[in-house]
Amino acid sequence: MKKTSVIILSGVVILFLVSWLVKGASLSGEENPYLQGFLTTFAAFLTLAVFSFLYRDNPFYKFAEHLFVGASAAYWMTLGFWQTLVKKLIPKLSDGLANFFEVPTEEHSYWYFLPVILGLLLLMRLSKKGGWLSRWPLAFIVGYTAGINFVGYLRSDFVKQVSSTFVPLLIDWQGVGHFFSNFSLAIDGQFVMMLANVVIFVGVLCGLVYFFFSKEHTGLFGTASRVGIWILMITFGASFGYTVMGRISLLVGRLTFLFKDWLGLIS
Amino acid sequence: MQYIRPTDGGRRSRLAFGFLSILIVFAALSAPVVAQDVVADTPADTTAVSHVPAPATSVVVDDYKYDFGDRLNLSWVPSIDDQIGERMVLGYIVYRSINGGEFKPLESLLPGASSFEDKDLHADSSYVYYVAAFSETDTVPSIHTQAHQPEREFIHFDLLWLFVIAALISFSVIYFIWMARAGKDLFVRKIAGLDAVDDAIGRATEMGRPILFIPGIQDMDDVQTIAGLTILGRVAKQIADYDTRIRMPVSRSLVMTAARETIKAAYQIAGRPDAYSDDMVNYVTDEQFGYVAAVDGIMVRERPATIFLLGAFFAESLILAETGNSVGAIQIAGTARPAQLPFFIAACDFTLIGEELFAASAYLSGEPKQLGSLKGQDVGKGIAMAVILIGVISVTLGKAFDIEIFNWIADALSTVFSKAGGS
């Protein structure tokens, strides 16, 4: 290990210990103040370790990364075992096992042997001779997914979208003269509402043209396609700004933790 | 419908009457003279002492239309004492008897309730219900419903139009697959991002750096993940041809299994099964940001020349794309999630937008099945465009100028699509 690395590591360890002791002393009125102090300091350390990635990859980031990956992988495996196998599967198959795991018994359903068999087939990957059997549950999952999603997406992304686009382009229409004599830019005015419907209609139609792959995008079709991609890009721009604002609030949350909960600089 | 008097109803009425009589006598003896006059003038006020609410009426049980015989609908007219302002009824309790057995309380509902949907029933059992309105002191049962057995319907006729649309698209797909297999050349327009795939793999080969393939963070039950893995098959074959390295960290165990199978098959097709290794694909964690942290680490440490981000992405999209951009990798991304597309467009070299992700595998492989599927979907889009055009023109002209034929077309289209949509 380089001398610089040793100095940096020592500095971080000393800062950690100082922070722990100071934080623990400041929480003296609470239960287990030094344990709370340690947890807060450790959370702050991990936050800063992850932030340090903005500078470059470093051992502190690696430590936080590996801790996160290891802990979360173990957590998800445990959750999968207890929530899926123990809580949902076992009570449907065996009262004895349900009692053993201390979960409420349920009416037996032998259909539940089907996922058990598929799960066991998946584990056949570990066998050199029977490895091919693991493709069966995968084929089942992919086939089931395609079938179930076909109807779902056809309804939500096709039929409902089409019917929602049946909007009138002329609203409260009483002639051109009336339209211009009562012209208003009010949000609920005739012009703005008509414009909104025109944007919906043109946007959906041109968007569909853009995603039409069976015809070359030239001529009028090409123009419609370009309008479609412009509308998509404007939508993406608005969505980008909106989402970034949400992400800033996440950053504010972490900074609030550092400056308020850890350092106590914000009351 | 049969009215069954509650077994203890008569005794309760007699008790209530006796109790009221005692109260009246007691009030008459103890009240001052003025009050006695008031009581004498308003004999109807004696009922105000009672807390017995009127029962719910017209209790009817109906079969739930289009189910597997596991649901019944119960409806009733709320008690006349269940009105906003002077509400005596505090709620309703639904009682149920199965196959003539004992009535048992099933559900407690808030005041104002007038219906209840009983689920998880058996089609071979019969059910009788009654609804009891309760106040602070009393519970008054309604009449019993007739015994009703849930019926099972195998065809949901309300979704007939959805079936017609699905059948039309499905037949188009089958027709175009048949055409493609018969050797007819099916045209698919150029998709910009996909032409870059070959260059991107070639770049990695020349630079001697690995290719990183990220299939999103969803499981195999997401069509975007399946689309990503389909493209992986084509990419892996070329990687095998070029003898380049591929690195694929995944966040789902099933995706790991499927990805290994896909790459293995691609290496076999390329005639290089010996070059395949299970280590090409590795599981990281199901945790979203744990996975992101690991992938970011891989990006900065292994510095891949090319990164594919094809699948379902969420909040991690920008983090991954920005890190990939910072290491100088050429990035080809694709997702059908509208909220994440802006980040890929901003940070990646090429982005497959929505449907392009699903079209990509057909475009890259040129297989008859996939091309036929793509052309069939285009038929669906053509139908959608035509229907939208006709629908909007009809609604506009029908409403603005009150032309009967356009109103009729608009109503017909609206009915067909709202029924197909299940509303």
XYZ file of C-alpha atoms in Angstrom:
690
model
C 0.000 0.000 0.000
C 1.261 3.441 -0.911
C 2.193 5.913 1.791
C -0.441 8.391 0.571
C -3.116 5.703 0.742
C -2.127 4.859 4.323
C -2.334 8.529 5.312
C -5.758 8.963 3.677
C -7.077 5.738 5.220
C -5.770 6.732 8.659
C -7.351 10.166 8.309
C -10.727 8.671 7.398
C -10.565 6.198 10.296
C -9.687 8.977 12.760
C -12.468 11.210 11.420
C -14.901 8.312 11.667
C -13.962 7.627 15.290
C -14.132 11.298 16.244
C -17.511 11.654 14.543
C -18.779 8.523 16.283
C -17.724 9.714 19.728
C -18.974 13.269 19.233
C -22.282 12.077 17.794
C -22.666 9.544 20.593
C -21.992 12.235 23.217
C -24.506 14.576 21.558
C -27.198 11.861 21.759
C -26.580 11.181 25.454
C -30.261 11.730 26.294
C -31.386 8.896 24.033
C -31.335 5.138 24.404
C -28.025 3.511 23.293
C -26.449 6.844 22.291
C -23.157 5.360 21.070
C -24.892 2.714 18.973
C -27.074 5.442 17.412
C -23.977 7.586 16.943
C -22.197 4.727 15.191
C -25.131 4.022 12.864
C -25.538 7.684 11.898
C -21.803 8.087 11.312
C -21.649 4.875 9.295
C -24.611 6.006 7.143
C -22.882 9.357 6.560
C -19.632 7.579 5.710
C -21.397 5.352 3.156
C -23.163 8.374 1.638
C -19.848 10.206 1.241
C -18.184 7.042 -0.057
C -20.759 6.788 -2.827
C -20.492 10.515 -3.572
C -16.708 10.080 -3.898
C -17.376 8.202 -7.148
C -18.069 11.600 -8.705
C -14.336 12.279 -8.373
C -13.106 8.836 -9.438
C -13.256 5.162 -8.576
C -11.608 4.608 -5.173
C -11.410 2.050 -2.336
C -14.118 3.788 -0.288
C -16.586 3.548 -3.165
C -15.578 -0.071 -3.710
C -16.222 -0.792 -0.047
C -19.687 0.817 -0.168
C -20.474 -0.915 -3.471
C -19.504 -4.382 -2.281
C -21.281 -3.930 1.029
C -24.436 -2.800 -0.777
C -24.333 -5.621 -3.318
C -23.577 -8.311 -0.748
C -26.137 -7.173 1.791
C -28.884 -6.631 -0.788
C -28.271 -9.949 -2.574
C -28.533 -11.782 0.738
C -31.590 -9.743 1.693
C -33.420 -10.551 -1.563
C -32.559 -14.233 -1.291
C -33.888 -14.345 2.271
C -36.972 -12.393 1.249
C -37.586 -14.750 -1.655
C -37.330 -17.782 0.603
C -39.597 -16.501 3.368
C -42.119 -14.489 1.359
C -42.495 -16.771 -1.648
C -41.593 -20.309 -0.644
C -42.580 -20.295 3.012
C -45.480 -17.834 3.012
C -47.122 -18.528 -0.348
C -46.152 -22.027 -1.426
C -45.782 -24.229 1.638
C -49.239 -23.542 3.213
C -50.850 -24.631 -0.067
C -49.031 -27.960 -0.080
C -48.330 -29.218 3.419
C -49.787 -28.554 6.862
C -46.772 -30.205 8.489
C -44.296 -27.895 6.800
C -46.553 -24.900 7.444
C -46.581 -25.755 11.145
C -42.834 -26.281 11.092
C -42.279 -22.784 9.653
C -45.034 -21.381 11.899
C -47.135 -19.948 9.072
C -50.956 -20.234 8.951
C -52.222 -23.308 7.133
C -54.423 -22.856 4.060
C -56.683 -24.960 1.883
C -54.451 -27.245 -0.173
C -54.204 -26.684 -3.890
C -52.246 -29.217 -5.865
C -51.866 -26.781 -8.753
C -49.033 -25.366 -6.678
C -46.961 -28.450 -7.483
C -46.629 -27.017 -10.990
C -44.362 -24.110 -9.931
C -42.482 -26.530 -7.668
C -41.765 -28.802 -10.633
C -40.829 -25.852 -12.856
C -38.537 -24.523 -10.125
C -36.855 -27.901 -9.742
C -36.413 -28.118 -13.517
C -34.710 -24.736 -13.395
C -32.236 -26.141 -10.893
C -31.373 -28.885 -13.384
C -28.901 -26.397 -14.844
C -26.568 -27.622 -12.136
C -26.620 -31.079 -13.718
C -24.400 -31.688 -16.722
C -26.691 -34.313 -18.249
C -30.079 -32.786 -17.445
C -29.145 -29.158 -18.054
C -31.424 -28.985 -21.083
C -34.454 -29.460 -18.817
C -33.943 -25.968 -17.412
C -35.096 -24.561 -20.754
C -38.634 -25.804 -20.172
C -39.513 -23.432 -17.321
C -37.860 -20.603 -19.244
C -39.963 -21.402 -22.292
C -43.016 -21.476 -20.044
C -42.205 -18.044 -18.576
C -41.508 -16.428 -21.943
C -44.589 -17.980 -23.550
C -46.825 -17.071 -20.646
C -45.446 -13.515 -20.622
C -45.997 -13.039 -24.335
C -49.536 -14.386 -24.177
C -50.690 -12.526 -21.090
C -49.101 -9.254 -22.214
C -50.589 -9.452 -25.696
C -54.110 -8.936 -24.403
C -53.054 -6.461 -21.696
C -51.049 -4.243 -24.028
C -53.607 -4.509 -26.807
C -56.169 -3.052 -24.441
C -54.084 -0.423 -22.678
C -51.630 0.654 -25.388
C -53.766 0.206 -28.461
C -57.534 0.179 -28.004
C -57.719 2.708 -25.171
C -55.188 5.024 -26.812
C -57.101 4.961 -30.089
C -60.458 5.655 -28.433
C -58.917 8.479 -26.354
C -57.833 10.164 -29.586
C -61.398 10.568 -30.875
C -61.396 14.273 -30.043
C -63.306 16.985 -31.936
C -61.077 19.511 -33.673
C -63.862 22.114 -33.590
C -65.349 22.844 -30.175
C -68.570 24.884 -29.691
C -68.314 25.778 -33.345
C -70.720 28.505 -34.462
C -68.934 29.713 -37.561
C -65.703 31.527 -38.419
C -67.126 34.947 -37.580
C -68.178 33.892 -34.103
C -64.813 32.214 -33.555
C -62.810 35.358 -34.340
C -65.190 37.746 -32.614
C -64.914 35.719 -29.389
C -61.222 34.893 -29.785
C -59.503 34.358 -26.454
C -56.242 32.858 -25.229
C -57.796 31.789 -21.934
C -56.841 28.278 -20.848
C -60.449 27.108 -21.027
C -61.239 29.208 -24.091
C -62.405 27.795 -27.404
C -59.133 28.409 -29.226
C -56.855 26.816 -26.609
C -59.078 23.770 -26.239
C -59.242 23.302 -29.998
C -55.470 23.714 -30.238
C -54.990 21.059 -27.532
C -57.145 18.607 -29.480
C -55.293 19.363 -32.709
C -51.955 18.673 -30.957
C -53.308 15.351 -29.616
C -54.598 14.318 -33.033
C -51.536 15.380 -35.040
C -49.147 14.094 -32.359
C -50.675 10.614 -32.200
C -51.035 10.281 -35.966
C -47.513 11.494 -36.759
C -46.079 9.451 -33.889
C -47.673 6.348 -35.379
C -46.225 7.231 -38.757
C -42.747 7.449 -37.198
C -43.114 3.933 -35.786
C -44.371 2.503 -39.072
C -41.559 0.307 -40.372
C -43.053 -1.049 -43.587
C -42.651 2.103 -45.650
C -39.670 4.303 -46.360
C -39.997 7.677 -44.665
C -39.969 9.897 -47.726
C -42.324 12.509 -49.170
C -45.465 13.279 -47.192
C -44.930 10.175 -45.063
C -41.419 11.398 -44.250
C -42.700 14.849 -43.305
C -45.308 13.292 -40.996
C -42.592 11.092 -39.500
C -40.376 14.132 -38.840
C -43.289 15.925 -37.154
C -43.770 12.765 -35.084
C -40.164 12.669 -33.888
C -40.268 16.416 -33.102
C -43.330 15.884 -30.944
C -41.610 12.956 -29.237
C -38.495 15.029 -28.566
C -40.490 17.947 -27.139
C -42.277 15.463 -24.859
C -38.975 13.927 -23.814
C -37.571 17.384 -23.069
C -40.475 18.201 -20.774
C -40.173 14.774 -19.143
C -36.410 15.262 -18.676
C -36.874 18.522 -16.802
C -39.649 17.099 -14.672
C -37.664 14.020 -13.692
C -34.464 15.953 -12.984
C -36.415 18.081 -10.523
C -37.447 14.852 -8.786
C -33.832 13.698 -8.650
C -32.765 17.027 -7.142
C -35.206 16.388 -4.330
C -33.449 13.044 -3.699
C -30.124 14.875 -3.490
C -31.656 17.382 -1.099
C -32.770 14.437 1.041
C -29.225 13.092 1.318
C -27.757 16.552 1.977
C -30.382 17.112 4.653
C -29.294 13.866 6.285
C -25.637 14.916 6.217
C -26.112 18.470 7.466
C -28.991 17.884 9.851
C -28.920 14.325 11.183
C -25.168 13.851 11.105
C -23.483 17.228 11.522
C -26.396 18.990 13.205
C -25.739 22.195 11.264
C -29.393 22.600 10.290
C -31.961 22.817 13.020
C -88.295 -13.099 -2.749
C -89.171 -14.592 0.592
C -89.503 -12.523 3.721
C -88.314 -14.347 6.780
C -89.116 -12.675 10.050
C -86.140 -12.665 12.369
C -86.658 -15.264 15.078
C -86.342 -12.829 17.979
C -88.010 -9.880 16.226
C -91.403 -10.191 17.952
C -89.954 -10.503 21.387
C -87.744 -7.501 20.724
C -90.746 -5.416 19.622
C -92.685 -6.329 22.733
C -89.714 -5.489 24.930
C -89.264 -2.166 23.140
C -92.959 -1.333 23.557
C -92.841 -2.143 27.280
C -89.705 -0.114 27.723
C -91.277 2.865 25.951
C -94.429 2.631 28.084
C -92.399 2.728 31.288
C -90.466 5.720 30.013
C -93.643 7.620 29.110
C -95.227 6.946 32.500
C -92.022 7.942 34.268
C -91.743 11.158 32.204
C -95.389 12.026 32.836
C -95.006 11.639 36.598
C -91.705 13.403 36.970
C -91.957 16.289 34.452
C -93.236 19.794 35.420
C -96.724 20.851 34.434
C -95.616 22.796 31.324
C -93.689 19.850 30.063
C -96.681 17.601 30.669
C -98.697 19.836 28.370
C -96.075 19.590 25.656
C -95.964 15.826 25.873
C -99.731 15.690 25.786
C -99.854 17.946 22.704
C -97.205 15.999 20.782
C -97.764 12.308 21.266
C -95.649 11.526 18.148
C -92.519 12.629 20.055
C -92.634 9.377 21.966
C -91.039 7.653 18.938
C -87.958 9.893 19.208
C -86.847 7.834 22.147
C -86.555 4.730 19.959
C -83.149 3.890 18.361
C -84.406 1.038 16.216
C -83.513 1.908 12.608
C -85.530 0.836 9.595
C -84.029 -2.124 7.743
C -82.394 -2.106 4.344
C -84.905 -3.033 1.654
C -84.983 -4.584 -1.824
C -82.021 -6.827 -1.096
C -81.180 -8.591 -4.332
C -78.398 -10.959 -5.282
C -77.246 -11.180 -8.900
C -74.723 -13.281 -10.695
C -71.541 -11.458 -11.669
C -71.535 -11.243 -15.437
C -68.659 -13.035 -17.134
C -66.677 -14.694 -14.383
C -65.592 -18.209 -13.469
C -68.561 -18.704 -11.190
C -66.757 -17.262 -8.203
C -68.533 -13.952 -7.645
C -71.989 -12.645 -6.731
C -73.253 -9.090 -6.530
C -75.454 -8.099 -3.611
C -77.378 -4.809 -3.749
C -79.996 -3.134 -1.565
C -81.749 0.139 -0.871
C -80.237 1.681 2.263
C -82.362 2.144 5.356
C -84.511 5.288 5.408
C -82.704 6.115 8.661
C -79.399 6.162 6.785
C -79.471 9.750 5.571
C -76.909 12.503 5.780
C -77.680 14.846 8.643
C -79.760 12.682 10.958
C -78.016 9.394 10.428
C -79.195 6.734 12.836
C -77.661 3.827 10.953
C -73.984 3.337 11.737
C -73.424 0.735 9.058
C -74.448 -2.599 7.609
C -73.363 -6.151 8.220
C -73.696 -8.637 5.385
C -74.631 -12.155 6.529
C -74.235 -15.223 4.343
C -75.460 -18.789 4.486
C -73.782 -21.456 2.333
C -75.882 -24.415 1.139
C -78.604 -23.737 3.726
C -76.174 -23.596 6.620
C -75.994 -21.143 9.477
C -75.847 -17.424 8.670
C -72.457 -15.952 9.458
C -71.366 -12.311 9.338
C -69.310 -11.731 6.200
C -68.469 -8.060 5.978
C -69.122 -4.851 7.869
C -69.833 -1.855 5.636
C -70.001 1.865 6.230
C -73.298 3.797 6.312
C -74.506 4.709 2.833
C -73.341 1.377 1.389
C -75.781 -0.147 -1.053
C -73.841 -2.983 -2.677
C -71.322 -5.678 -1.942
C -69.341 -8.014 -4.179
C -68.802 -11.467 -2.700
C -65.667 -13.075 -4.146
C -63.911 -16.451 -4.000
C -67.165 -18.433 -4.164
C -67.719 -21.925 -5.508
C -69.910 -22.449 -8.565
C -71.381 -25.639 -7.094
C -72.634 -24.001 -3.867
C -75.746 -21.916 -3.250
C -75.690 -18.733 -1.209
C -78.344 -16.795 0.725
C -77.700 -13.331 2.126
C -79.302 -10.719 4.302
C -78.112 -7.275 5.283
C -78.448 -6.014 8.846
C -78.556 -2.265 9.463
C -77.208 -1.377 12.874
C -77.452 1.680 15.115
C -75.839 2.333 18.484
C -78.278 0.044 20.228
C -80.012 -2.132 17.667
C -79.400 -4.334 14.676
C -82.239 -4.775 12.206
C -82.011 -7.507 9.609
C -83.425 -7.205 6.123
C -85.359 -9.896 4.325
C -83.316 -12.812 3.043
C -82.426 -13.119 -0.588
C -83.312 -16.157 -2.615
C -80.726 -18.903 -2.761
C -78.368 -18.152 -5.630
C -75.708 -20.254 -7.283
C -72.921 -18.400 -9.120
C -72.789 -19.170 -12.819
C -69.650 -19.766 -14.779
C -69.285 -18.143 -18.203
C -66.554 -19.357 -20.484
C -66.762 -16.574 -23.052
C -66.673 -12.876 -22.219
C -68.949 -11.539 -24.936
C -68.357 -7.923 -23.896
C -64.822 -8.349 -25.209
C -65.932 -9.540 -28.632
C -64.507 -6.472 -30.352
C -61.192 -6.894 -28.574
C -61.145 -10.441 -29.891
C -61.882 -9.195 -33.419
C -59.027 -6.663 -33.260
C -56.639 -9.228 -31.740
C -57.640 -11.781 -34.383
C -57.079 -9.265 -37.171
C -53.570 -8.450 -35.966
C -52.774 -12.103 -35.256
C -53.881 -13.195 -38.715
C -51.809 -10.385 -40.223
C -48.764 -11.660 -38.326
C -49.378 -15.248 -39.457
C -49.957 -14.123 -43.032
C -46.712 -12.146 -43.168
C -44.743 -14.981 -41.545
C -46.106 -17.251 -44.235
C -45.152 -14.705 -46.902
C -41.634 -14.379 -45.501
C -41.200 -18.152 -45.355
C -42.383 -18.392 -48.929
C -39.407 -16.255 -49.830
C -41.152 -12.920 -50.405
C -38.914 -9.995 -49.627
C -40.490 -8.000 -46.801
C -39.357 -4.410 -46.605
C -38.380 -2.912 -43.254
C -37.187 0.674 -43.194
C -33.752 1.598 -41.925
C -33.467 2.003 -38.143
C -30.573 4.347 -37.401
C -29.410 2.908 -34.087
C -29.246 -0.638 -35.359
C -26.913 0.104 -38.223
C -24.434 1.151 -35.562
C -24.447 -2.269 -33.862
C -21.897 -3.788 -36.238
C -19.626 -0.730 -35.973
C -19.892 -0.761 -32.190
C -18.868 -4.422 -31.949
C -16.070 -3.836 -34.444
C -14.831 -0.914 -32.382
C -14.620 -3.061 -29.246
C -12.722 -5.711 -31.191
C -10.209 -3.200 -32.507
C -9.696 -1.610 -29.103
C -9.380 -4.972 -27.361
C -11.910 -3.961 -24.768
C -15.032 -5.836 -23.643
C -18.629 -5.194 -24.611
C -21.021 -4.565 -21.746
C -24.629 -5.672 -22.204
C -27.222 -4.472 -19.678
C -30.699 -6.047 -20.155
C -32.502 -3.687 -17.769
C -33.571 -4.498 -14.245
C -36.820 -6.356 -14.858
C -37.421 -10.081 -14.922
C -38.322 -12.395 -17.779
C -41.989 -11.489 -17.437
C -41.296 -8.105 -19.043
C -41.430 -7.980 -22.833
C -38.647 -5.388 -22.900
C -36.282 -7.830 -21.221
C -37.250 -10.468 -23.762
C -36.669 -7.971 -26.586
C -33.255 -7.114 -25.093
C -32.286 -10.784 -24.938
C -33.436 -11.333 -28.510
C -31.054 -8.615 -29.656
C -28.402 -10.150 -27.401
C -28.621 -13.333 -29.488
C -27.685 -11.431 -32.630
C -25.007 -9.352 -30.859
C -23.477 -12.440 -29.198
C -23.190 -14.244 -32.526
C -21.187 -11.369 -33.932
C -19.089 -11.175 -30.792
C -18.316 -14.870 -31.198
C -17.373 -14.277 -34.839
C -15.067 -11.384 -33.922
C -13.687 -13.154 -30.836
C -14.512 -10.183 -28.632
C -15.288 -10.367 -24.914
C -18.797 -9.811 -23.568
C -19.636 -8.896 -19.981
C -23.228 -9.083 -18.799
C -24.109 -8.339 -15.162
C -27.813 -8.962 -14.477
C -30.165 -8.217 -11.629
C -32.477 -11.223 -11.935
C -31.589 -14.871 -11.636
C -33.967 -15.946 -14.402
C -32.514 -13.354 -16.752
C -29.077 -14.773 -15.959
C -30.237 -18.253 -16.951
C -31.948 -17.025 -20.121
C -28.981 -14.831 -21.096
C -26.539 -17.721 -20.649
C -28.719 -19.907 -22.856
C -28.947 -17.148 -25.482
C -25.200 -16.518 -25.611
C -24.421 -20.227 -25.561
C -26.750 -20.800 -28.524
C -25.191 -17.849 -30.382
C -21.685 -19.222 -29.849
C -22.807 -22.626 -31.093
C -24.348 -21.090 -34.214
C -21.127 -19.164 -34.781
C -19.255 -22.484 -34.588
C -17.328 -21.515 -31.458
C -18.973 -23.381 -28.555
C -15.560 -23.796 -26.904
C -15.221 -20.022 -26.522
C -18.410 -19.771 -24.465
C -18.153 -19.427 -20.702
C -20.872 -19.115 -18.036
C -18.769 -16.328 -16.519
C -19.850 -14.027 -19.335
C -23.137 -13.522 -17.484
C -23.211 -13.017 -13.739
C -25.907 -12.236 -11.225
C -25.297 -9.160 -9.060
C -28.328 -8.382 -6.907
C -32.050 -7.749 -7.267
C -31.673 -4.432 -5.464
C -31.976 -1.616 -7.999
C -29.249 0.716 -6.788
C -27.016 -2.070 -5.541
C -27.019 -3.324 -9.118
C -26.341 0.165 -10.442
C -23.409 0.619 -8.054
C -21.897 -2.651 -9.236
C -22.406 -1.903 -12.944
C -20.919 1.578 -12.532
C -17.909 -0.031 -10.876
C -17.539 -2.482 -13.767
C -17.741 0.382 -16.270
C -14.952 2.424 -14.705
C -12.711 -0.550 -13.966
C -13.068 -2.533 -17.187
C -13.684 0.475 -19.452
C -15.808 -1.303 -22.069
C -15.613 0.045 -25.606
C -19.295 -0.584 -26.275
C -22.280 -0.625 -23.959
C -25.725 -1.932 -24.824
C -28.543 -0.784 -22.563
C -31.532 -2.657 -23.939
C -34.510 -3.529 -21.742
C -36.687 -2.067 -19.001
C -34.990 0.714 -17.044
C -36.119 2.955 -14.243
C -34.355 5.625 -12.167
C -30.958 4.070 -12.868
C -31.046 4.896 -16.588
C -29.252 8.239 -16.360
C -26.692 7.000 -13.826
C -25.723 4.101 -16.072
C -25.772 6.105 -19.293
C -23.726 8.978 -17.803
C -21.108 6.627 -16.363
C -20.869 4.827 -19.692
C -20.472 8.146 -21.439
C -17.735 9.211 -19.007
C -15.587 6.165 -19.851
C -15.825 6.950 -23.559
C -17.880 3.931 -24.580
C -20.124 3.988 -27.617
C -23.586 3.423 -26.206
C -26.650 1.923 -27.867
C -29.698 2.137 -25.651
C -33.311 1.154 -26.034
C -36.344 1.014 -23.784
C -40.093 1.332 -24.028
C -40.364 3.316 -20.825
C -41.219 6.908 -21.854
C -39.901 8.423 -18.609
C -36.390 6.986 -19.156
C -36.028 7.636 -22.869
C -35.009 11.306 -22.420
C -31.962 10.241 -20.390
C -30.842 7.738 -22.969
C -31.343 10.262 -25.745
C -29.260 12.793 -23.798
C -26.406 10.496 -22.796
C -26.202 7.718 -25.409
C -24.997 7.681 -28.990
C -27.998 5.820 -30.367
C -31.375 5.242 -28.793
C -34.075 2.824 -29.833
C -37.320 4.538 -28.932
C -40.150 2.313 -27.705
C -41.370 0.212 -30.605
C -37.958 0.351 -32.266
C -36.641 -1.863 -29.480
C -39.137 -4.558 -30.434
C -38.506 -4.053 -34.143
C -34.753 -4.266 -33.641
C -34.490 -8.010 -33.326
C -36.511 -8.544 -36.522
C -34.459 -5.922 -38.330
C -31.150 -7.402 -37.206
C -31.953 -11.058 -37.714
C -34.136 -10.919 -40.806
C -35.801 -14.142 -39.629
C -39.190 -14.822 -41.263
C -40.982 -15.207 -37.912
C -39.757 -11.913 -36.541
C -40.207 -10.033 -39.796
C -43.735 -11.387 -40.102
C -44.480 -10.289 -36.557
C -43.144 -6.807 -37.285
C -45.197 -6.478 -40.460
C -48.281 -7.741 -38.661
C -47.807 -5.067 -36.015
C -47.556 -2.511 -38.783
C -50.962 -3.644 -39.980
C -52.226 -2.899 -36.478
C -50.684 0.583 -36.640
C -52.236 1.114 -40.058
C -55.649 0.181 -38.644
C -55.085 2.556 -35.720
C -54.164 5.439 -38.034
C -57.171 4.852 -40.280
C -59.578 4.548 -37.337
C -58.176 7.686 -35.665
C -58.490 9.633 -38.889
C -62.071 8.505 -39.508
C -63.002 8.901 -35.836
C -61.657 12.442 -35.476
C -63.211 13.628 -38.742
C -66.572 12.090 -37.755
C -66.561 13.536 -34.243
C -65.544 16.959 -35.545
C -68.075 17.184 -38.364
C -70.791 15.446 -36.372
C -70.514 17.777 -33.398
C -69.756 21.020 -35.236
C -72.348 20.700 -38.015
C -74.680 18.063 -36.549
C -74.477 15.764 -39.573
C -76.268 12.531 -38.757
C -74.059 10.101 -40.660
C -70.901 11.421 -38.962
C -72.545 11.254 -35.553
C -73.494 7.652 -36.274
C -69.924 6.731 -37.334
C -68.459 8.470 -34.278
C -70.883 6.681 -31.946
C -70.217 3.320 -33.592
C -66.429 3.668 -33.351
C -66.663 4.927 -29.804
C -68.855 1.965 -28.804
C -66.601 -0.603 -30.466
C -63.408 0.739 -28.910
C -64.822 1.405 -25.481
C -66.227 -2.152 -25.378
C -62.929 -3.565 -26.621
C -61.125 -1.533 -23.964
C -63.349 -3.042 -21.294
C -65.005 0.210 -20.207
